[in-house]
PDB file of C-alpha atoms in Angstrom:
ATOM      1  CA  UNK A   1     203.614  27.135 -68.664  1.00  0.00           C
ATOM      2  CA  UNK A   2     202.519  28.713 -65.887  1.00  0.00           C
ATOM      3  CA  UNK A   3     204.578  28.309 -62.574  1.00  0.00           C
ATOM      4  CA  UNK A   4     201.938  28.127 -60.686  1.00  0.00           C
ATOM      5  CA  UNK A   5     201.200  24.443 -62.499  1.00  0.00           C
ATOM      6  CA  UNK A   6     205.185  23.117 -62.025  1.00  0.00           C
ATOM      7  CA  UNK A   7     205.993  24.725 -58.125  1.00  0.00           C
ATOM      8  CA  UNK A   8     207.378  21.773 -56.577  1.00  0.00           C
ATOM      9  CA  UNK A   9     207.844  19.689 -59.454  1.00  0.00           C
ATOM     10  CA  UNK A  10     210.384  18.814 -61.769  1.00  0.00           C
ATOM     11  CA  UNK A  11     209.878  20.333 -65.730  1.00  0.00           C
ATOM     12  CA  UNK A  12     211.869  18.991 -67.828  1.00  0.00           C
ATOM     13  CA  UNK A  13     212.460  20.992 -71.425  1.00  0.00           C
ATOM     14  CA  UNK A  14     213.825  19.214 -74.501  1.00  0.00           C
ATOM     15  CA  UNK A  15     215.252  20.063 -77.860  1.00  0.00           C
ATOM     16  CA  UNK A  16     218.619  21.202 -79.396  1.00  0.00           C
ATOM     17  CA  UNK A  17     219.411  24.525 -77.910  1.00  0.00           C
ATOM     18  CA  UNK A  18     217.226  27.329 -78.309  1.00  0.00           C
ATOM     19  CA  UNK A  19     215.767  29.761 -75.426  1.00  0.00           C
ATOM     20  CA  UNK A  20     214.227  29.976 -71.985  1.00  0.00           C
ATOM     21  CA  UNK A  21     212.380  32.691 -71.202  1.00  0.00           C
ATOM     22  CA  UNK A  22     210.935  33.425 -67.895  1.00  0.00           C
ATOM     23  CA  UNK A  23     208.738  36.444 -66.526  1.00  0.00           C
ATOM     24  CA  UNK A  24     206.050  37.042 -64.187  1.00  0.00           C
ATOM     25  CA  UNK A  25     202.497  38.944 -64.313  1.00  0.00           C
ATOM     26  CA  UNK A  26     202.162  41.850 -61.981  1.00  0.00           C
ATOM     27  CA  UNK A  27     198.991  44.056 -60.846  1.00  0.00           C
ATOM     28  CA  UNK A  28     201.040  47.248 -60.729  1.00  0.00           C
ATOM     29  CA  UNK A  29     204.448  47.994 -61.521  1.00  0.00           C
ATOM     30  CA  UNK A  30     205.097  51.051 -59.019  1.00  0.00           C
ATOM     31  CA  UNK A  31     205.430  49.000 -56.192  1.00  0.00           C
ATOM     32  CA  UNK A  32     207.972  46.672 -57.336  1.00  0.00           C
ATOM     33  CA  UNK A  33     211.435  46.722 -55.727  1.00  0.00           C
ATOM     34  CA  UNK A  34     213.624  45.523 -53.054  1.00  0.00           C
ATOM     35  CA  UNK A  35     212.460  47.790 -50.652  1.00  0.00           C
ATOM     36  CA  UNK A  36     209.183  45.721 -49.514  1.00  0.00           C
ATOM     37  CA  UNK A  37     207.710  42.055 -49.880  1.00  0.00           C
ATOM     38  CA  UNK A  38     205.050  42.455 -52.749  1.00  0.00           C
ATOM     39  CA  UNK A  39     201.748  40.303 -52.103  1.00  0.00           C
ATOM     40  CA  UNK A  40     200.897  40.111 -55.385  1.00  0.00           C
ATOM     41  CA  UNK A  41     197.576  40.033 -57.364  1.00  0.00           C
ATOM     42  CA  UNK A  42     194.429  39.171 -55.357  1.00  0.00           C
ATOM     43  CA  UNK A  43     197.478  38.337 -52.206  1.00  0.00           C
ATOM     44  CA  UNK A  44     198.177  35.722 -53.929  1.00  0.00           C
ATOM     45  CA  UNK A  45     201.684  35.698 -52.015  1.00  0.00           C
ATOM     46  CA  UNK A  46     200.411  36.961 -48.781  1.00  0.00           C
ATOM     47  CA  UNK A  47     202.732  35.168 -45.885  1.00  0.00           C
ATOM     48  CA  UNK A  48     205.191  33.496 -48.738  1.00  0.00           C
ATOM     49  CA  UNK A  49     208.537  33.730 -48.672  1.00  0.00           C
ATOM     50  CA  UNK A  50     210.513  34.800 -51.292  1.00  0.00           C
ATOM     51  CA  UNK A  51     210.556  32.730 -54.241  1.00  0.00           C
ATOM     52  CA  UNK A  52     213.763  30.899 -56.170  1.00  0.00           C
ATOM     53  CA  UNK A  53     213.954  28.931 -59.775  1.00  0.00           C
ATOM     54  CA  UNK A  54     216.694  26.708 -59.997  1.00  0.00           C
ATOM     55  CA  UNK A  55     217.682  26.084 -63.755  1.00  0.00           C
ATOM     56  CA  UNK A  56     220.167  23.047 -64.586  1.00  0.00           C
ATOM     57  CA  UNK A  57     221.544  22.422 -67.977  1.00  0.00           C
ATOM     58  CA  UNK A  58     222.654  19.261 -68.981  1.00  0.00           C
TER      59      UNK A  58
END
């Protein structure tokens, strides 16, 4: 699932154990870091701030 699809929302995942995986897509990887906000393909994060998932298990 795309984040893009659940920001805001609540996504809940069922089943008996298993994995989460999470990643992102990037344009270019030699400008990643902490140095400098990133805008992201096509700006797609241009005046954002920084962005969070909160994960609870239950």
């Amino acid at each position: 699932m795309r984040l893009v699809n659940v920001v805001g929302r609540q996504y809940v995942v069922g089943g008996r154990g298993g994995s989460l995986k999470l990643g992102y897509e990037d344009d270019g990887y030699s400008d990643n870091g902490y140095y400098a906000h990133d805008n992201g393909t096509g700006n797609q994060c241009l005046n954002s701030v920084n962005a969070f998932v909160r994960i609870v298990v239950s």
